[in-house]
PDB file of C-alpha atoms in Angstrom:
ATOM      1  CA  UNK A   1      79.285 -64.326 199.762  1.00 48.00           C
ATOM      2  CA  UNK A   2      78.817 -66.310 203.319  1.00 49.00           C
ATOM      3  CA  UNK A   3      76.086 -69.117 203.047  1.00 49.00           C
ATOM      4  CA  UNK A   4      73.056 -68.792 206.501  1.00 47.00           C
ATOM      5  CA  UNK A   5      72.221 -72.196 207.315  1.00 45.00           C
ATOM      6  CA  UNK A   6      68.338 -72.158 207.306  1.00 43.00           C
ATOM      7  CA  UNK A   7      67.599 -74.889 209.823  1.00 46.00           C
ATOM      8  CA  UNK A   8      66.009 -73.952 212.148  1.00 51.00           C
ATOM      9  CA  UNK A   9      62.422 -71.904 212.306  1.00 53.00           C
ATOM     10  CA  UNK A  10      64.587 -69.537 214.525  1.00 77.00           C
ATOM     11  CA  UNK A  11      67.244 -69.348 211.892  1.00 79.00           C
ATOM     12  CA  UNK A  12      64.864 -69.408 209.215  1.00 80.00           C
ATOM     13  CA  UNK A  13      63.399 -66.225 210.640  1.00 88.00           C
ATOM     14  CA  UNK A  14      66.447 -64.277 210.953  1.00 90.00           C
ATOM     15  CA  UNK A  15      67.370 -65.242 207.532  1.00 91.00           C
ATOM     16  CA  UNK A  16      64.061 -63.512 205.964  1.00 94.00           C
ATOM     17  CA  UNK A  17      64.557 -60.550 208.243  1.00 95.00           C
ATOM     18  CA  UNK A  18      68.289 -60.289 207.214  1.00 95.00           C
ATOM     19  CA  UNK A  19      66.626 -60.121 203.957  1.00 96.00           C
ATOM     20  CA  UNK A  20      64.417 -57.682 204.020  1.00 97.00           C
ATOM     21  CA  UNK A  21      66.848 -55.296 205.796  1.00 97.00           C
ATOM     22  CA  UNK A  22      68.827 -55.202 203.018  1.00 97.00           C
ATOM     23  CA  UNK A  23      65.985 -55.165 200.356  1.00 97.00           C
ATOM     24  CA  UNK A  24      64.694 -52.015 202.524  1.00 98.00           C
ATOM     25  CA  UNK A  25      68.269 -50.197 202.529  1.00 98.00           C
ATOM     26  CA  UNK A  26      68.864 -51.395 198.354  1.00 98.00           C
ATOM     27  CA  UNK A  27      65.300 -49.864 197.307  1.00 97.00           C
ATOM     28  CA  UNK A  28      66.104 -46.792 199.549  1.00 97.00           C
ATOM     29  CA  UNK A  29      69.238 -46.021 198.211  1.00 97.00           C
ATOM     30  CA  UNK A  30      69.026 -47.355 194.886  1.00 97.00           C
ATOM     31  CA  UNK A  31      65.443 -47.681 193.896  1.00 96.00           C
ATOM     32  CA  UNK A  32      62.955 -50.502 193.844  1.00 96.00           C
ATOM     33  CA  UNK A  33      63.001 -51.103 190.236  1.00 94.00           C
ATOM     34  CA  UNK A  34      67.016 -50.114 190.093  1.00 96.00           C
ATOM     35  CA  UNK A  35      67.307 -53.712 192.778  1.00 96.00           C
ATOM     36  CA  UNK A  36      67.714 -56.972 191.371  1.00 94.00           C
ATOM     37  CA  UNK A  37      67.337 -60.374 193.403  1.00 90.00           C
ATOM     38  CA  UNK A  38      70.580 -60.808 192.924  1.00 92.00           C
ATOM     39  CA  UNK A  39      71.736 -57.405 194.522  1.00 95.00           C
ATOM     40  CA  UNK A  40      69.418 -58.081 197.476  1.00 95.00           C
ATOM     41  CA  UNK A  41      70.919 -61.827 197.760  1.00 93.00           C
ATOM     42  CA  UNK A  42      74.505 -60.196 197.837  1.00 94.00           C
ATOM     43  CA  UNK A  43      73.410 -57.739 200.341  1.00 96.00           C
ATOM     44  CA  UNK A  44      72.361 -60.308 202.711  1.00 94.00           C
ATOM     45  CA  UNK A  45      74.815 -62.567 202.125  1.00 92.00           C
ATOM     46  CA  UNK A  46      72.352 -65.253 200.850  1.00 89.00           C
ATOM     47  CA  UNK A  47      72.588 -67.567 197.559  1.00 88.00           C
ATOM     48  CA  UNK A  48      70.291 -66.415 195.433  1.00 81.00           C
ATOM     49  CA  UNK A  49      68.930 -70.170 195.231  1.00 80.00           C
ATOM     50  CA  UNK A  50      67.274 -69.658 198.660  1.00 82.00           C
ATOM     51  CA  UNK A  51      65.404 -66.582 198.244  1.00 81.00           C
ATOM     52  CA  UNK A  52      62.698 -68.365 196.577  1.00 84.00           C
ATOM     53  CA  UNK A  53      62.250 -70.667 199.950  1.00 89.00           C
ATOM     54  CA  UNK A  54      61.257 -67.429 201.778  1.00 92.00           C
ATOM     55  CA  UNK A  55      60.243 -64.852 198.722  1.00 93.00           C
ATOM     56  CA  UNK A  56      58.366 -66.197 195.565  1.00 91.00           C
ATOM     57  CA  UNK A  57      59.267 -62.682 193.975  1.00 91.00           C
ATOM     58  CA  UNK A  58      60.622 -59.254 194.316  1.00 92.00           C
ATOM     59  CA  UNK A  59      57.370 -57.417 195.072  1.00 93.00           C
ATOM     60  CA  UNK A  60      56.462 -60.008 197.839  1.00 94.00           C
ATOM     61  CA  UNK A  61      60.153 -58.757 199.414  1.00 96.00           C
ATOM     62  CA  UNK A  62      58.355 -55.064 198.659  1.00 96.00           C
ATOM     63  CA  UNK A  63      55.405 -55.984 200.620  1.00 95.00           C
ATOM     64  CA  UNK A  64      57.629 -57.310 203.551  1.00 97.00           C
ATOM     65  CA  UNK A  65      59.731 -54.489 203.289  1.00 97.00           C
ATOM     66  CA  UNK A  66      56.705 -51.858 204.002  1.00 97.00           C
ATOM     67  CA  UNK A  67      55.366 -53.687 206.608  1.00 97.00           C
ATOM     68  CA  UNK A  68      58.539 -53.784 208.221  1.00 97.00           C
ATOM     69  CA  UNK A  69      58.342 -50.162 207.756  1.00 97.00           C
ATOM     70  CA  UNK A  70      55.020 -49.885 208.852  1.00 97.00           C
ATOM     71  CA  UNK A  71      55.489 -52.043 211.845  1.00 98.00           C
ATOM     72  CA  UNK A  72      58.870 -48.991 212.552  1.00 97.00           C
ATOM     73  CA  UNK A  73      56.473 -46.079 212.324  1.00 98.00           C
ATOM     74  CA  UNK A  74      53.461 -47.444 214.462  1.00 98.00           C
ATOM     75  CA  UNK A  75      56.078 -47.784 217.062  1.00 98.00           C
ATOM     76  CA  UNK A  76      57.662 -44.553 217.255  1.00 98.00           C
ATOM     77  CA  UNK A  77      54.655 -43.147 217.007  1.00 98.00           C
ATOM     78  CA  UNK A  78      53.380 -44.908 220.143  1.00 98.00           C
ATOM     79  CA  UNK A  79      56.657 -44.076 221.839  1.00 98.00           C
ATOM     80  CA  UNK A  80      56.258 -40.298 221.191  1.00 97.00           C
ATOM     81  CA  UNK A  81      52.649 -40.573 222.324  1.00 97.00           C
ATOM     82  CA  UNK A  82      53.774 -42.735 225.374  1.00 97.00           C
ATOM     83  CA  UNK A  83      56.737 -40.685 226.333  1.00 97.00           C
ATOM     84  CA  UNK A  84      55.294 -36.716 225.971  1.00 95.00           C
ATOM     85  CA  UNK A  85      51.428 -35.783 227.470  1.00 95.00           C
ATOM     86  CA  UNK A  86      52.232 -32.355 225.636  1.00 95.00           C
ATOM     87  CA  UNK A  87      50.992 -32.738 221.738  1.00 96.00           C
ATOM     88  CA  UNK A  88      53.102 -29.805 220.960  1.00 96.00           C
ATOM     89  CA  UNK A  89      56.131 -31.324 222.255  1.00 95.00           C
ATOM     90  CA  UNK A  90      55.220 -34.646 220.400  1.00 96.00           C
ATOM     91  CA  UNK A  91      54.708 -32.520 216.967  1.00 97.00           C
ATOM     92  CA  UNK A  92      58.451 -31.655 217.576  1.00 97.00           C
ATOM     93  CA  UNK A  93      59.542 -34.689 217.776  1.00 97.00           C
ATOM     94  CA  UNK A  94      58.371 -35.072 214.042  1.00 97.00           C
ATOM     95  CA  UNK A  95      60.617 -32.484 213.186  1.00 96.00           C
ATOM     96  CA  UNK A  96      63.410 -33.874 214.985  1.00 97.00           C
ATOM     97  CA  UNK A  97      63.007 -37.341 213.000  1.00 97.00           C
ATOM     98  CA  UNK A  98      63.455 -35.376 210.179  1.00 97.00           C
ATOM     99  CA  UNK A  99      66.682 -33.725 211.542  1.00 96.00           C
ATOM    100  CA  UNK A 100      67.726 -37.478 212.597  1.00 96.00           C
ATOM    101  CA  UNK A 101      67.438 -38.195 208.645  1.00 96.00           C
ATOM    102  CA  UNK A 102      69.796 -35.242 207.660  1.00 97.00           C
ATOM    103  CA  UNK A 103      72.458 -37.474 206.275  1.00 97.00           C
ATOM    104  CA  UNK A 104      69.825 -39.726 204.374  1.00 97.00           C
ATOM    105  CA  UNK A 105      67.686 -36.864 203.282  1.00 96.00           C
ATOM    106  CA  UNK A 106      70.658 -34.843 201.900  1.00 97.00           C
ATOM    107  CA  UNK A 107      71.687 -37.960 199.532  1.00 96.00           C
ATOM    108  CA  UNK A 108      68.616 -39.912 199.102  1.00 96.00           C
ATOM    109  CA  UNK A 109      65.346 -37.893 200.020  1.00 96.00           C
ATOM    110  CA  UNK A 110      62.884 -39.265 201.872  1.00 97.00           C
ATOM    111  CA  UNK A 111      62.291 -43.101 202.390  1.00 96.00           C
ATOM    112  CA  UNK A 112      58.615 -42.684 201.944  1.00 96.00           C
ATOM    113  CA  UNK A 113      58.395 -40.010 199.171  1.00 96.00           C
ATOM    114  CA  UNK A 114      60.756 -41.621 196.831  1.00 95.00           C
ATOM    115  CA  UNK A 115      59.247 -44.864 196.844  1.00 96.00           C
ATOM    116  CA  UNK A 116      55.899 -43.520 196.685  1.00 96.00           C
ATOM    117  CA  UNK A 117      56.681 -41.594 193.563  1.00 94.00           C
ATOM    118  CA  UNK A 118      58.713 -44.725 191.953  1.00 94.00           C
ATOM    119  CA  UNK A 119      55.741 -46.828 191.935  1.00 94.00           C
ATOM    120  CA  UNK A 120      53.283 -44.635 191.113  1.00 93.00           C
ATOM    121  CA  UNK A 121      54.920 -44.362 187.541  1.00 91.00           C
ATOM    122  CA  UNK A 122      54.593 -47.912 186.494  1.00 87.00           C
ATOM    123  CA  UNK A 123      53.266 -50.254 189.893  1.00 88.00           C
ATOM    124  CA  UNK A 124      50.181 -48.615 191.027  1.00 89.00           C
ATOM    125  CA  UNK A 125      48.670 -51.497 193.281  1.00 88.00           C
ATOM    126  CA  UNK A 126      52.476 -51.750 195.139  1.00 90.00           C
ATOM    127  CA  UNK A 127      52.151 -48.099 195.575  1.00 92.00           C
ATOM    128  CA  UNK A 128      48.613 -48.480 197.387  1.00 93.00           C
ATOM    129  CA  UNK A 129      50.368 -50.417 199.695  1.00 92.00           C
ATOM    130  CA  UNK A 130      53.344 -48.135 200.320  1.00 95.00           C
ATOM    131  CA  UNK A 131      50.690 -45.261 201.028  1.00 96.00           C
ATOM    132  CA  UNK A 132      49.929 -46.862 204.054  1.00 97.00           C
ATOM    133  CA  UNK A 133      53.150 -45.118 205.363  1.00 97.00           C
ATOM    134  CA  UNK A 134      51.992 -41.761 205.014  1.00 98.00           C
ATOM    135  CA  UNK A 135      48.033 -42.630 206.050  1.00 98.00           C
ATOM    136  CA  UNK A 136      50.452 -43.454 209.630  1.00 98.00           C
ATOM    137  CA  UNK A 137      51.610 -40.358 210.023  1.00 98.00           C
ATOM    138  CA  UNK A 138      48.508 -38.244 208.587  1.00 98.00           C
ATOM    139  CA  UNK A 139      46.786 -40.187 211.335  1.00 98.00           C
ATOM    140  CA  UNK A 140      48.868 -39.225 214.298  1.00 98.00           C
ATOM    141  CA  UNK A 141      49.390 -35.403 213.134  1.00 98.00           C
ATOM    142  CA  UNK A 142      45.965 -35.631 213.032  1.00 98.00           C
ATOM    143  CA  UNK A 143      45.087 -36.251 216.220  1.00 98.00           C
ATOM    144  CA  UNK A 144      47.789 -34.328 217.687  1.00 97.00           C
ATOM    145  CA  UNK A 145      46.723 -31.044 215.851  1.00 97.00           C
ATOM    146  CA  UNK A 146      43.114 -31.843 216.952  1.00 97.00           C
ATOM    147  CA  UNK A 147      44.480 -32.178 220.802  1.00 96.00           C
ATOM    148  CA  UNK A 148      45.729 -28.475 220.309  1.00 95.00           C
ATOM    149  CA  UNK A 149      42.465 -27.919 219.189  1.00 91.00           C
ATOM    150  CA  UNK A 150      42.331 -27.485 215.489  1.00 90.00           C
ATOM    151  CA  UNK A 151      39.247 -27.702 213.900  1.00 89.00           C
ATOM    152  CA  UNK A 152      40.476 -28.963 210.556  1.00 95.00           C
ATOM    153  CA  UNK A 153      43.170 -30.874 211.883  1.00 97.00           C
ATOM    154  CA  UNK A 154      43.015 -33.742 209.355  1.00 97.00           C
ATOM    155  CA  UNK A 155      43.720 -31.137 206.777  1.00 97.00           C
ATOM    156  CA  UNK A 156      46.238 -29.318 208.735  1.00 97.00           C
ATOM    157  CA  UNK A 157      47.795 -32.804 208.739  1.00 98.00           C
ATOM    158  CA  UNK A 158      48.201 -33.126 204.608  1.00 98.00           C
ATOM    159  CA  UNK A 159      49.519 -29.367 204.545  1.00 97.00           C
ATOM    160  CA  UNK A 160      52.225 -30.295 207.392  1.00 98.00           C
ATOM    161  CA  UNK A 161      53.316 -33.876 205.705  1.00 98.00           C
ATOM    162  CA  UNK A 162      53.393 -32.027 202.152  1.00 97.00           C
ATOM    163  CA  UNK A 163      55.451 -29.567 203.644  1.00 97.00           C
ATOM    164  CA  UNK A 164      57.725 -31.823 204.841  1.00 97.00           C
ATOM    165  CA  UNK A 165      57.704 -33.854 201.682  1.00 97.00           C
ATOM    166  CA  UNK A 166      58.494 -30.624 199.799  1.00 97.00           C
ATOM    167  CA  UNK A 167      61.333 -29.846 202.199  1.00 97.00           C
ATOM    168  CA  UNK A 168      63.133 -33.401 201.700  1.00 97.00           C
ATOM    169  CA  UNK A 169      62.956 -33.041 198.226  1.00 97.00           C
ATOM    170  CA  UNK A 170      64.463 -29.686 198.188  1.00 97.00           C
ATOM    171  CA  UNK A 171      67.129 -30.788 200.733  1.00 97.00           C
ATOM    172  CA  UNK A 172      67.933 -33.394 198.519  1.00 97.00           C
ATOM    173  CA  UNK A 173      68.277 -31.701 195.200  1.00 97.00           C
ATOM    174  CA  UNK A 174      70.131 -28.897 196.766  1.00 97.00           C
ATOM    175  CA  UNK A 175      72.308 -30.967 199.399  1.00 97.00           C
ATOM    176  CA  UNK A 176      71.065 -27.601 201.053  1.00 97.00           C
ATOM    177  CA  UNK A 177      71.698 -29.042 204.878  1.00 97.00           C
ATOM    178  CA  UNK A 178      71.218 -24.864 205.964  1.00 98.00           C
ATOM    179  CA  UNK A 179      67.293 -25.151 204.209  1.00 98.00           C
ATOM    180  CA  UNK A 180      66.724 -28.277 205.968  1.00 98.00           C
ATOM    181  CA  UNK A 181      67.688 -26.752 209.532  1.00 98.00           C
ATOM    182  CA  UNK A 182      65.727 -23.440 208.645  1.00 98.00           C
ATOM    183  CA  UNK A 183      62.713 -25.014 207.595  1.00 97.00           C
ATOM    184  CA  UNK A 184      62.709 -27.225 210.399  1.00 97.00           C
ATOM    185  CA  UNK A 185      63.195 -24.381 213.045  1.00 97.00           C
ATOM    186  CA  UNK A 186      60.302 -22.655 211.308  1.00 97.00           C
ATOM    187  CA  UNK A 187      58.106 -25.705 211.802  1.00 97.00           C
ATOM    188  CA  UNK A 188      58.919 -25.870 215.268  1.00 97.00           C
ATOM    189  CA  UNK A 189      58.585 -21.967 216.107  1.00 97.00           C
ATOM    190  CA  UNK A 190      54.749 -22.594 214.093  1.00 96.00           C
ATOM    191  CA  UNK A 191      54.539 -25.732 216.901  1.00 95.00           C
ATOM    192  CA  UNK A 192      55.273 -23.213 219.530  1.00 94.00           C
ATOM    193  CA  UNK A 193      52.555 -20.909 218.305  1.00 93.00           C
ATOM    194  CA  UNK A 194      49.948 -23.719 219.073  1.00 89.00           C
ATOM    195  CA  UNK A 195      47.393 -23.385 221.685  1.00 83.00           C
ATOM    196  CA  UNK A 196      48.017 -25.412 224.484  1.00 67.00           C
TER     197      UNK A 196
END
């Protein structure tokens, strides 16, 4: 395992985002509670010494790691809203984000979902945190079914992101990659149905 010199500020920095990178891929893949300190230190390529200098514990590296998530969806969702005028069009590229996750989604299941679920069981006030990923994109389908003019678009919104959580799940516990593409093509025929 490499030693990162910590410095600098600068350095310091890139240290702590080095380390929640690989906190966020560990509790993806593996599962918060499934991560140790010492898998996340060996992931980074940090002595296990220094994590205290920028993490006092593992759920404050939770907390950075859904902000840093957070902080990801806020700005895709501005660049879909900045890049397509059309809501319809920017409803598809939900689905396509999806498609972009096939690989993921096939082994792991959703980012969100699973680690939603995990905490639920036993870490209730972590999970009330990680909800603030899916308030994101209720938010934005909101507004984007309400632009095609929906009248009950915030509970349009729940239907669509439950869908979607139901179809990652099944994708996953199948490996079905055909149900993932059909579902999604289904999605986006409904999106073509829209007013607009």
């Amino acid at each position: 395992m490499a030693k990162k010199p910590i410095s600098t500020l600068g350095q310091g920095e890139a240290v702590r985002r080095e380390i929640v990178a690989a906190a966020n891929r560990l509790f993806y893949h593996r599962g918060y509670n499934q991560t140790s300190f010492s898998d996340i230190a060996q992931a980074a390529g940090i002595p296990r010494g220094n994590f205290y200098y920028y993490f006092k514990s593992k759920d404050d590296i939770l907390g950075a790691v859904i902000d840093a998530r957070i902080e990801g969806i806020r700005a895709m969702l501005a660049a879909w809203d900045a890049a397509e005028p059309d809501p319809r069009l920017r409803l598809k590229r939900f689905s396509q984000m999806i498609l972009g996750s096939e690989k993921d989604l096939l082994r792991y299941g959703c980012p969100m979902g699973s680690l939603n679920i995990e905490l639920g069981k036993a870490q209730p006030a972590l999970k009330a945190k990680a909800k603030k990923m899916f308030d994101l994109f209720i938010d934005w389908l909101t507004r984007q079914l309400a632009a095609v003019g929906h009248a009950n678009a915030a509970r349009l919104a729940m239907e669509v992101m439950g869908r979607a959580q139901g179809v990652a799940v099944m994708t996953q516990v199948y490996g079905d990659r055909e149900f993932l593409h059909a579902q999604l093509a289904a999605f986006d025929a409904w999106v073509e149905s829209l007013p607009g």
